[in-house]
């Protein structure tokens, strides 16, 4: 990604939105496991049986997801090269309620539990790699919980867009452009929203001139204006919530 | 806690609800830090400055919480002896968005970051203690996220009650009784709900005979009946959600 944002602005965004960054070199981990290639659409399912190995993504993209009884598809996380997955369920064996699927052909490093624990004893940096990954995931998950109860759908969509631009965008004119297509359905699955809601919010952001299309790609013309708009939404949301709270106390509704 | 539930039932509950258990001996950790006593109501605030020590609760009770602009009090977690806190924000220094407060006079073991990392190099069990704590917290947080979008207020209250009985209850007659008072306000703060909603759901559970009062304490007369009722709520909720989904697609509403 080109450094279109200056460091202060990036720091501010990281502080404010706790966007998940896991990018480490795999050299240390490489020695511990074996590399396998999984085709697009491959599913890792450990809902019944505890996993005995963790995976490090060398190349490709993986989603953590769940399909509910009613056919609802919910994506909890999109991970790309440099990320680890399954470690929380491997170190202290337990079944994993969510599934993992390759979004593209992916090259993964598979490290068995015993090899990993053996490495903890000889290389403290391996320990810190794993701890870093779990701590990052915990903080991101807490952040989702905190935001979930506080903000409305539009703010959440804006946050997801900013995070997507930060991870997959590059400098373009005065703003940033996304190299990849991101469908409204994918964003809806990530946010646990209806696709129709996402499309309507998108239209609003386009009408306000906060996002647009440039040669078929999503374009963010003014990062400052976008963040300022999010601040306004946040303020509105906190005001509305106060109103609802007092309503609720005086006149309870189910 | 008396073993009122047989192991199968407890295992089932753990699997189903991923209730957070952190109970380890502090002997290993004790050598690494110093013990301090904090009075009831003491606040740990690391929103501006990164913490440089983790805390292990030897005795007492701590909440992780946040007060929003609009005066909303939200509790994310209640921790008691055997729990660690702040480790996610200490190992890879970052500010912590939530506050911690002692609910009772508490005796805490304070371990500095450098002493902890030094211990990682010499004692793999210390590493595993910390990893266990972070993994547990991540899994509990993921569970809250998963449930948050799936279940209704009543199911969430039931889950919170079952978890409370498991952690603080004891065998009584054919069921379990709570040793401690749990106010509707505390449950509302934990669940991010209105107190009025919690009180109304409580009344419904009492009317159904699923909970009652015994000598001033909350009593769960029949654990099986309670879990069966939760299964029914879960089924209803998934049916209702399907209906809403198809409504939304055909006739979008904000």
PDB file of C-alpha atoms in Angstrom, chain A:
ATOM      1  CA  UNK A   1       0.000   0.000   0.000  1.00  0.00           C
ATOM      2  CA  UNK A   2       1.332   3.449  -0.856  1.00  0.00           C
ATOM      3  CA  UNK A   3       1.674   5.763   2.118  1.00  0.00           C
ATOM      4  CA  UNK A   4      -1.144   8.106   1.140  1.00  0.00           C
ATOM      5  CA  UNK A   5      -1.984   8.771   4.788  1.00  0.00           C
ATOM      6  CA  UNK A   6       0.657  10.444   6.878  1.00  0.00           C
ATOM      7  CA  UNK A   7       1.776   8.636  10.017  1.00  0.00           C
ATOM      8  CA  UNK A   8      -0.268  10.778  12.377  1.00  0.00           C
ATOM      9  CA  UNK A   9      -3.456  10.064  10.481  1.00  0.00           C
ATOM     10  CA  UNK A  10      -2.697   6.334  10.345  1.00  0.00           C
ATOM     11  CA  UNK A  11      -1.905   6.267  14.052  1.00  0.00           C
ATOM     12  CA  UNK A  12      -5.166   8.050  14.751  1.00  0.00           C
ATOM     13  CA  UNK A  13      -7.077   5.518  12.678  1.00  0.00           C
ATOM     14  CA  UNK A  14      -5.375   2.583  14.361  1.00  0.00           C
ATOM     15  CA  UNK A  15      -6.090   4.014  17.782  1.00  0.00           C
ATOM     16  CA  UNK A  16      -9.661   4.804  16.937  1.00  0.00           C
ATOM     17  CA  UNK A  17     -10.666   1.681  15.113  1.00  0.00           C
ATOM     18  CA  UNK A  18      -8.178  -0.945  16.298  1.00  0.00           C
ATOM     19  CA  UNK A  19      -7.851  -2.411  12.848  1.00  0.00           C
ATOM     20  CA  UNK A  20      -6.383  -5.889  12.910  1.00  0.00           C
ATOM     21  CA  UNK A  21      -2.810  -6.094  11.644  1.00  0.00           C
ATOM     22  CA  UNK A  22      -0.924  -9.345  11.651  1.00  0.00           C
ATOM     23  CA  UNK A  23       2.081  -9.301   9.409  1.00  0.00           C
ATOM     24  CA  UNK A  24       5.132 -11.190  10.453  1.00  0.00           C
ATOM     25  CA  UNK A  25       7.814 -13.058   8.623  1.00  0.00           C
ATOM     26  CA  UNK A  26       7.250 -16.764   8.537  1.00  0.00           C
ATOM     27  CA  UNK A  27      10.910 -17.792   8.744  1.00  0.00           C
ATOM     28  CA  UNK A  28      10.706 -18.765  12.425  1.00  0.00           C
ATOM     29  CA  UNK A  29       7.481 -20.688  11.940  1.00  0.00           C
ATOM     30  CA  UNK A  30       8.516 -22.229   8.612  1.00  0.00           C
ATOM     31  CA  UNK A  31      10.947 -24.596  10.327  1.00  0.00           C
ATOM     32  CA  UNK A  32       8.187 -25.971  12.540  1.00  0.00           C
ATOM     33  CA  UNK A  33       5.678 -27.187   9.971  1.00  0.00           C
ATOM     34  CA  UNK A  34       4.962 -28.370   6.462  1.00  0.00           C
ATOM     35  CA  UNK A  35       3.534 -26.394   3.536  1.00  0.00           C
ATOM     36  CA  UNK A  36       0.346 -27.505   1.786  1.00  0.00           C
ATOM     37  CA  UNK A  37      -1.677 -26.026  -1.046  1.00  0.00           C
ATOM     38  CA  UNK A  38      -5.465 -25.914  -0.661  1.00  0.00           C
ATOM     39  CA  UNK A  39      -7.758 -25.132  -3.610  1.00  0.00           C
ATOM     40  CA  UNK A  40     -10.286 -22.281  -3.511  1.00  0.00           C
ATOM     41  CA  UNK A  41     -13.383 -23.316  -1.544  1.00  0.00           C
ATOM     42  CA  UNK A  42     -11.601 -25.808   0.752  1.00  0.00           C
ATOM     43  CA  UNK A  43     -13.343 -25.998   4.151  1.00  0.00           C
ATOM     44  CA  UNK A  44     -11.716 -26.627   7.553  1.00  0.00           C
ATOM     45  CA  UNK A  45     -14.368 -27.976   9.903  1.00  0.00           C
ATOM     46  CA  UNK A  46     -13.475 -28.641  13.552  1.00  0.00           C
ATOM     47  CA  UNK A  47     -16.922 -28.409  15.087  1.00  0.00           C
ATOM     48  CA  UNK A  48     -16.961 -32.080  16.087  1.00  0.00           C
ATOM     49  CA  UNK A  49     -13.300 -32.923  16.526  1.00  0.00           C
ATOM     50  CA  UNK A  50     -10.610 -30.816  18.188  1.00  0.00           C
ATOM     51  CA  UNK A  51      -7.963 -29.582  15.741  1.00  0.00           C
ATOM     52  CA  UNK A  52      -4.381 -30.771  16.360  1.00  0.00           C
ATOM     53  CA  UNK A  53      -2.547 -28.245  14.166  1.00  0.00           C
ATOM     54  CA  UNK A  54      -2.506 -24.489  13.620  1.00  0.00           C
ATOM     55  CA  UNK A  55      -2.215 -22.875  10.182  1.00  0.00           C
ATOM     56  CA  UNK A  56      -0.143 -19.940   9.008  1.00  0.00           C
ATOM     57  CA  UNK A  57      -1.244 -18.310   5.747  1.00  0.00           C
ATOM     58  CA  UNK A  58       1.761 -17.981   3.435  1.00  0.00           C
ATOM     59  CA  UNK A  59      -0.315 -16.993   0.421  1.00  0.00           C
ATOM     60  CA  UNK A  60      -4.052 -16.711  -0.210  1.00  0.00           C
ATOM     61  CA  UNK A  61      -7.089 -15.656   1.747  1.00  0.00           C
ATOM     62  CA  UNK A  62      -9.215 -17.423   4.358  1.00  0.00           C
ATOM     63  CA  UNK A  63     -12.545 -16.530   5.945  1.00  0.00           C
ATOM     64  CA  UNK A  64     -13.801 -17.560   9.366  1.00  0.00           C
ATOM     65  CA  UNK A  65     -17.540 -18.065   8.923  1.00  0.00           C
ATOM     66  CA  UNK A  66     -20.693 -19.788  10.038  1.00  0.00           C
ATOM     67  CA  UNK A  67     -23.942 -20.785   8.336  1.00  0.00           C
ATOM     68  CA  UNK A  68     -26.912 -20.703  10.674  1.00  0.00           C
ATOM     69  CA  UNK A  69     -29.945 -23.023  10.628  1.00  0.00           C
ATOM     70  CA  UNK A  70     -31.892 -20.437   8.690  1.00  0.00           C
ATOM     71  CA  UNK A  71     -29.296 -20.277   5.900  1.00  0.00           C
ATOM     72  CA  UNK A  72     -27.777 -17.008   7.108  1.00  0.00           C
ATOM     73  CA  UNK A  73     -24.115 -16.743   6.048  1.00  0.00           C
ATOM     74  CA  UNK A  74     -22.042 -14.834   8.604  1.00  0.00           C
ATOM     75  CA  UNK A  75     -18.355 -13.965   8.088  1.00  0.00           C
ATOM     76  CA  UNK A  76     -16.401 -13.163  11.261  1.00  0.00           C
ATOM     77  CA  UNK A  77     -13.011 -12.422   9.761  1.00  0.00           C
ATOM     78  CA  UNK A  78     -11.082 -12.305   6.488  1.00  0.00           C
ATOM     79  CA  UNK A  79      -7.443 -13.264   6.882  1.00  0.00           C
ATOM     80  CA  UNK A  80      -4.603 -13.006   4.389  1.00  0.00           C
ATOM     81  CA  UNK A  81      -0.905 -13.854   4.252  1.00  0.00           C
ATOM     82  CA  UNK A  82       0.844 -13.443   7.574  1.00  0.00           C
ATOM     83  CA  UNK A  83      -2.178 -14.487   9.659  1.00  0.00           C
ATOM     84  CA  UNK A  84      -2.504 -17.511  11.886  1.00  0.00           C
ATOM     85  CA  UNK A  85      -5.687 -19.415  12.534  1.00  0.00           C
ATOM     86  CA  UNK A  86      -6.999 -22.152  14.855  1.00  0.00           C
ATOM     87  CA  UNK A  87      -4.319 -21.543  17.515  1.00  0.00           C
ATOM     88  CA  UNK A  88      -6.920 -20.746  20.225  1.00  0.00           C
ATOM     89  CA  UNK A  89      -8.530 -24.140  19.687  1.00  0.00           C
ATOM     90  CA  UNK A  90      -5.314 -26.147  19.344  1.00  0.00           C
ATOM     91  CA  UNK A  91      -3.206 -25.105  22.324  1.00  0.00           C
ATOM     92  CA  UNK A  92      -5.920 -25.994  24.843  1.00  0.00           C
ATOM     93  CA  UNK A  93      -7.847 -28.469  22.734  1.00  0.00           C
ATOM     94  CA  UNK A  94     -11.489 -27.633  22.179  1.00  0.00           C
ATOM     95  CA  UNK A  95     -13.852 -27.804  19.232  1.00  0.00           C
ATOM     96  CA  UNK A  96     -14.145 -24.696  17.093  1.00  0.00           C
ATOM     97  CA  UNK A  97     -17.678 -23.355  16.494  1.00  0.00           C
ATOM     98  CA  UNK A  98     -16.808 -21.506  13.276  1.00  0.00           C
ATOM     99  CA  UNK A  99     -15.614 -22.887   9.941  1.00  0.00           C
ATOM    100  CA  UNK A 100     -12.679 -21.697   7.835  1.00  0.00           C
ATOM    101  CA  UNK A 101     -12.743 -21.583   4.029  1.00  0.00           C
ATOM    102  CA  UNK A 102     -10.177 -20.637   1.373  1.00  0.00           C
ATOM    103  CA  UNK A 103     -11.424 -17.709  -0.741  1.00  0.00           C
ATOM    104  CA  UNK A 104      -8.590 -18.263  -3.231  1.00  0.00           C
ATOM    105  CA  UNK A 105      -6.106 -21.088  -3.830  1.00  0.00           C
ATOM    106  CA  UNK A 106      -4.005 -20.856  -0.676  1.00  0.00           C
ATOM    107  CA  UNK A 107      -0.607 -21.991   0.510  1.00  0.00           C
ATOM    108  CA  UNK A 108      -0.672 -22.774   4.204  1.00  0.00           C
ATOM    109  CA  UNK A 109       1.955 -23.775   6.707  1.00  0.00           C
ATOM    110  CA  UNK A 110       0.566 -26.476   8.999  1.00  0.00           C
ATOM    111  CA  UNK A 111       2.194 -26.771  12.433  1.00  0.00           C
ATOM    112  CA  UNK A 112       1.313 -29.616  14.772  1.00  0.00           C
ATOM    113  CA  UNK A 113       0.461 -28.855  18.384  1.00  0.00           C
ATOM    114  CA  UNK A 114       3.373 -30.828  19.838  1.00  0.00           C
ATOM    115  CA  UNK A 115       5.903 -29.172  17.517  1.00  0.00           C
ATOM    116  CA  UNK A 116       4.546 -25.788  18.490  1.00  0.00           C
ATOM    117  CA  UNK A 117       4.728 -26.421  22.229  1.00  0.00           C
ATOM    118  CA  UNK A 118       8.225 -27.854  21.829  1.00  0.00           C
ATOM    119  CA  UNK A 119       9.217 -24.608  20.061  1.00  0.00           C
ATOM    120  CA  UNK A 120       7.848 -22.545  22.961  1.00  0.00           C
ATOM    121  CA  UNK A 121      10.539 -24.126  25.128  1.00  0.00           C
ATOM    122  CA  UNK A 122      13.427 -23.323  22.792  1.00  0.00           C
ATOM    123  CA  UNK A 123      12.465 -20.071  21.047  1.00  0.00           C
ATOM    124  CA  UNK A 124      10.711 -17.305  22.969  1.00  0.00           C
ATOM    125  CA  UNK A 125      10.063 -15.450  19.691  1.00  0.00           C
ATOM    126  CA  UNK A 126       7.760 -18.242  18.525  1.00  0.00           C
ATOM    127  CA  UNK A 127       5.869 -17.854  21.795  1.00  0.00           C
ATOM    128  CA  UNK A 128       5.564 -14.115  21.207  1.00  0.00           C
ATOM    129  CA  UNK A 129       4.376 -14.699  17.610  1.00  0.00           C
ATOM    130  CA  UNK A 130       1.516 -16.855  18.830  1.00  0.00           C
ATOM    131  CA  UNK A 131       0.704 -14.545  21.754  1.00  0.00           C
ATOM    132  CA  UNK A 132       0.721 -11.556  19.405  1.00  0.00           C
ATOM    133  CA  UNK A 133      -1.773 -13.280  17.141  1.00  0.00           C
ATOM    134  CA  UNK A 134      -4.166 -14.252  19.948  1.00  0.00           C
ATOM    135  CA  UNK A 135      -3.892 -10.837  21.652  1.00  0.00           C
ATOM    136  CA  UNK A 136      -4.637  -9.086  18.359  1.00  0.00           C
ATOM    137  CA  UNK A 137      -7.645 -11.280  17.753  1.00  0.00           C
ATOM    138  CA  UNK A 138      -8.944 -10.748  21.271  1.00  0.00           C
ATOM    139  CA  UNK A 139      -8.611  -6.965  20.986  1.00  0.00           C
ATOM    140  CA  UNK A 140     -10.329  -6.981  17.576  1.00  0.00           C
ATOM    141  CA  UNK A 141     -13.141  -9.149  18.919  1.00  0.00           C
ATOM    142  CA  UNK A 142     -13.604  -6.910  21.992  1.00  0.00           C
ATOM    143  CA  UNK A 143     -13.695  -3.920  19.668  1.00  0.00           C
ATOM    144  CA  UNK A 144     -16.447  -5.528  17.594  1.00  0.00           C
ATOM    145  CA  UNK A 145     -18.388  -6.188  20.804  1.00  0.00           C
ATOM    146  CA  UNK A 146     -17.926  -2.604  22.008  1.00  0.00           C
ATOM    147  CA  UNK A 147     -18.940  -1.129  18.675  1.00  0.00           C
ATOM    148  CA  UNK A 148     -21.776  -3.584  18.147  1.00  0.00           C
ATOM    149  CA  UNK A 149     -23.796  -2.158  20.983  1.00  0.00           C
ATOM    150  CA  UNK A 150     -22.918   1.460  20.339  1.00  0.00           C
ATOM    151  CA  UNK A 151     -23.088   2.257  16.677  1.00  0.00           C
ATOM    152  CA  UNK A 152     -25.635   2.072  13.913  1.00  0.00           C
ATOM    153  CA  UNK A 153     -25.450   0.176  10.622  1.00  0.00           C
ATOM    154  CA  UNK A 154     -24.107   3.119   8.624  1.00  0.00           C
ATOM    155  CA  UNK A 155     -21.192   3.777  11.004  1.00  0.00           C
ATOM    156  CA  UNK A 156     -20.312   0.076  11.005  1.00  0.00           C
ATOM    157  CA  UNK A 157     -20.280  -0.001   7.208  1.00  0.00           C
ATOM    158  CA  UNK A 158     -18.061   3.113   7.122  1.00  0.00           C
ATOM    159  CA  UNK A 159     -15.652   1.520   9.585  1.00  0.00           C
ATOM    160  CA  UNK A 160     -15.498  -1.661   7.501  1.00  0.00           C
ATOM    161  CA  UNK A 161     -14.791   0.400   4.366  1.00  0.00           C
ATOM    162  CA  UNK A 162     -11.999   2.383   6.031  1.00  0.00           C
ATOM    163  CA  UNK A 163     -10.463  -0.846   7.265  1.00  0.00           C
ATOM    164  CA  UNK A 164     -10.733  -2.396   3.779  1.00  0.00           C
ATOM    165  CA  UNK A 165      -9.075   0.635   2.157  1.00  0.00           C
ATOM    166  CA  UNK A 166      -6.312   0.505   4.721  1.00  0.00           C
ATOM    167  CA  UNK A 167      -5.625  -3.173   4.082  1.00  0.00           C
ATOM    168  CA  UNK A 168      -6.232  -3.449   0.341  1.00  0.00           C
ATOM    169  CA  UNK A 169      -6.205   0.113  -1.043  1.00  0.00           C
ATOM    170  CA  UNK A 170      -3.534   2.265  -2.662  1.00  0.00           C
ATOM    171  CA  UNK A 171      -2.990   6.013  -3.226  1.00  0.00           C
ATOM    172  CA  UNK A 172      -4.950   7.432  -6.145  1.00  0.00           C
ATOM    173  CA  UNK A 173      -5.415  11.129  -6.980  1.00  0.00           C
ATOM    174  CA  UNK A 174      -6.143  12.857  -3.639  1.00  0.00           C
ATOM    175  CA  UNK A 175      -7.572   9.761  -1.998  1.00  0.00           C
ATOM    176  CA  UNK A 176      -7.385   5.966  -2.154  1.00  0.00           C
ATOM    177  CA  UNK A 177      -8.632   3.307  -4.542  1.00  0.00           C
ATOM    178  CA  UNK A 178      -9.394  -0.363  -3.882  1.00  0.00           C
ATOM    179  CA  UNK A 179      -7.542  -2.885  -6.027  1.00  0.00           C
ATOM    180  CA  UNK A 180     -10.112  -5.572  -5.444  1.00  0.00           C
ATOM    181  CA  UNK A 181     -13.820  -5.948  -5.963  1.00  0.00           C
ATOM    182  CA  UNK A 182     -15.786  -6.023  -2.718  1.00  0.00           C
ATOM    183  CA  UNK A 183     -19.392  -7.088  -3.194  1.00  0.00           C
ATOM    184  CA  UNK A 184     -22.243  -5.682  -1.121  1.00  0.00           C
ATOM    185  CA  UNK A 185     -23.084  -9.294  -0.221  1.00  0.00           C
ATOM    186  CA  UNK A 186     -19.587  -9.878   1.217  1.00  0.00           C
ATOM    187  CA  UNK A 187     -19.821  -6.699   3.294  1.00  0.00           C
ATOM    188  CA  UNK A 188     -23.311  -7.705   4.468  1.00  0.00           C
ATOM    189  CA  UNK A 189     -22.013 -11.147   5.534  1.00  0.00           C
ATOM    190  CA  UNK A 190     -19.124  -9.519   7.389  1.00  0.00           C
ATOM    191  CA  UNK A 191     -21.368  -7.047   9.168  1.00  0.00           C
ATOM    192  CA  UNK A 192     -24.223  -9.459   9.881  1.00  0.00           C
ATOM    193  CA  UNK A 193     -26.579  -7.206   7.915  1.00  0.00           C
ATOM    194  CA  UNK A 194     -29.014  -7.573   5.074  1.00  0.00           C
ATOM    195  CA  UNK A 195     -27.541  -7.002   1.597  1.00  0.00           C
ATOM    196  CA  UNK A 196     -30.351  -4.551   0.837  1.00  0.00           C
ATOM    197  CA  UNK A 197     -29.409  -2.419   3.866  1.00  0.00           C
ATOM    198  CA  UNK A 198     -25.755  -2.351   2.758  1.00  0.00           C
ATOM    199  CA  UNK A 199     -26.722  -1.310  -0.795  1.00  0.00           C
ATOM    200  CA  UNK A 200     -28.946   1.479   0.507  1.00  0.00           C
ATOM    201  CA  UNK A 201     -26.181   2.826   2.801  1.00  0.00           C
ATOM    202  CA  UNK A 202     -23.758   2.648  -0.134  1.00  0.00           C
ATOM    203  CA  UNK A 203     -26.111   4.735  -2.250  1.00  0.00           C
ATOM    204  CA  UNK A 204     -26.272   7.334   0.546  1.00  0.00           C
ATOM    205  CA  UNK A 205     -22.458   7.546   0.812  1.00  0.00           C
ATOM    206  CA  UNK A 206     -22.222   7.885  -2.994  1.00  0.00           C
ATOM    207  CA  UNK A 207     -24.908  10.600  -3.018  1.00  0.00           C
ATOM    208  CA  UNK A 208     -22.940  12.497  -0.334  1.00  0.00           C
ATOM    209  CA  UNK A 209     -19.825  12.244  -2.537  1.00  0.00           C
ATOM    210  CA  UNK A 210     -17.920  10.344   0.170  1.00  0.00           C
ATOM    211  CA  UNK A 211     -17.237   7.349  -2.104  1.00  0.00           C
ATOM    212  CA  UNK A 212     -17.399   6.856  -5.868  1.00  0.00           C
ATOM    213  CA  UNK A 213     -16.297   4.533  -8.678  1.00  0.00           C
ATOM    214  CA  UNK A 214     -13.128   5.117 -10.706  1.00  0.00           C
ATOM    215  CA  UNK A 215     -12.488   2.783 -13.668  1.00  0.00           C
ATOM    216  CA  UNK A 216     -14.665   0.147 -12.050  1.00  0.00           C
ATOM    217  CA  UNK A 217     -12.978   0.333  -8.628  1.00  0.00           C
ATOM    218  CA  UNK A 218     -14.203   1.786  -5.349  1.00  0.00           C
ATOM    219  CA  UNK A 219     -12.659   5.217  -4.759  1.00  0.00           C
ATOM    220  CA  UNK A 220     -12.392   7.169  -1.508  1.00  0.00           C
ATOM    221  CA  UNK A 221     -11.783  10.769  -2.672  1.00  0.00           C
ATOM    222  CA  UNK A 222     -11.273  12.439   0.729  1.00  0.00           C
ATOM    223  CA  UNK A 223     -10.201  10.455   3.779  1.00  0.00           C
ATOM    224  CA  UNK A 224     -10.593  13.415   6.135  1.00  0.00           C
ATOM    225  CA  UNK A 225     -14.149  14.114   4.996  1.00  0.00           C
ATOM    226  CA  UNK A 226     -15.004  10.425   5.407  1.00  0.00           C
ATOM    227  CA  UNK A 227     -13.635  10.273   8.999  1.00  0.00           C
ATOM    228  CA  UNK A 228     -15.396  13.538   9.851  1.00  0.00           C
ATOM    229  CA  UNK A 229     -18.665  12.058   8.582  1.00  0.00           C
ATOM    230  CA  UNK A 230     -18.100   9.001  10.825  1.00  0.00           C
ATOM    231  CA  UNK A 231     -17.591  11.317  13.805  1.00  0.00           C
ATOM    232  CA  UNK A 232     -20.912  12.984  13.022  1.00  0.00           C
ATOM    233  CA  UNK A 233     -22.662   9.591  12.847  1.00  0.00           C
ATOM    234  CA  UNK A 234     -21.082   8.638  16.174  1.00  0.00           C
ATOM    235  CA  UNK A 235     -22.349  11.814  17.788  1.00  0.00           C
ATOM    236  CA  UNK A 236     -25.862  11.375  16.352  1.00  0.00           C
ATOM    237  CA  UNK A 237     -25.941   7.742  17.484  1.00  0.00           C
ATOM    238  CA  UNK A 238     -24.996   8.646  21.073  1.00  0.00           C
ATOM    239  CA  UNK A 239     -27.691  11.357  21.142  1.00  0.00           C
ATOM    240  CA  UNK A 240     -30.345   9.001  19.760  1.00  0.00           C
ATOM    241  CA  UNK A 241     -29.396   6.293  22.239  1.00  0.00           C
ATOM    242  CA  UNK A 242     -29.828   8.712  25.158  1.00  0.00           C
ATOM    243  CA  UNK A 243     -33.306   9.508  23.921  1.00  0.00           C
ATOM    244  CA  UNK A 244     -34.210   5.854  23.535  1.00  0.00           C
ATOM    245  CA  UNK A 245     -32.909   5.065  26.997  1.00  0.00           C
ATOM    246  CA  UNK A 246     -35.171   7.566  28.703  1.00  0.00           C
ATOM    247  CA  UNK A 247     -38.085   6.499  26.509  1.00  0.00           C
ATOM    248  CA  UNK A 248     -37.457   2.911  27.530  1.00  0.00           C
ATOM    249  CA  UNK A 249     -37.495   3.706  31.227  1.00  0.00           C
ATOM    250  CA  UNK A 250     -40.677   5.698  31.146  1.00  0.00           C
ATOM    251  CA  UNK A 251     -42.582   3.555  28.714  1.00  0.00           C
ATOM    252  CA  UNK A 252     -41.175   0.045  28.496  1.00  0.00           C
ATOM    253  CA  UNK A 253     -41.658  -1.743  25.200  1.00  0.00           C
ATOM    254  CA  UNK A 254     -40.679  -5.273  24.207  1.00  0.00           C
TER     255      UNK A 254
END
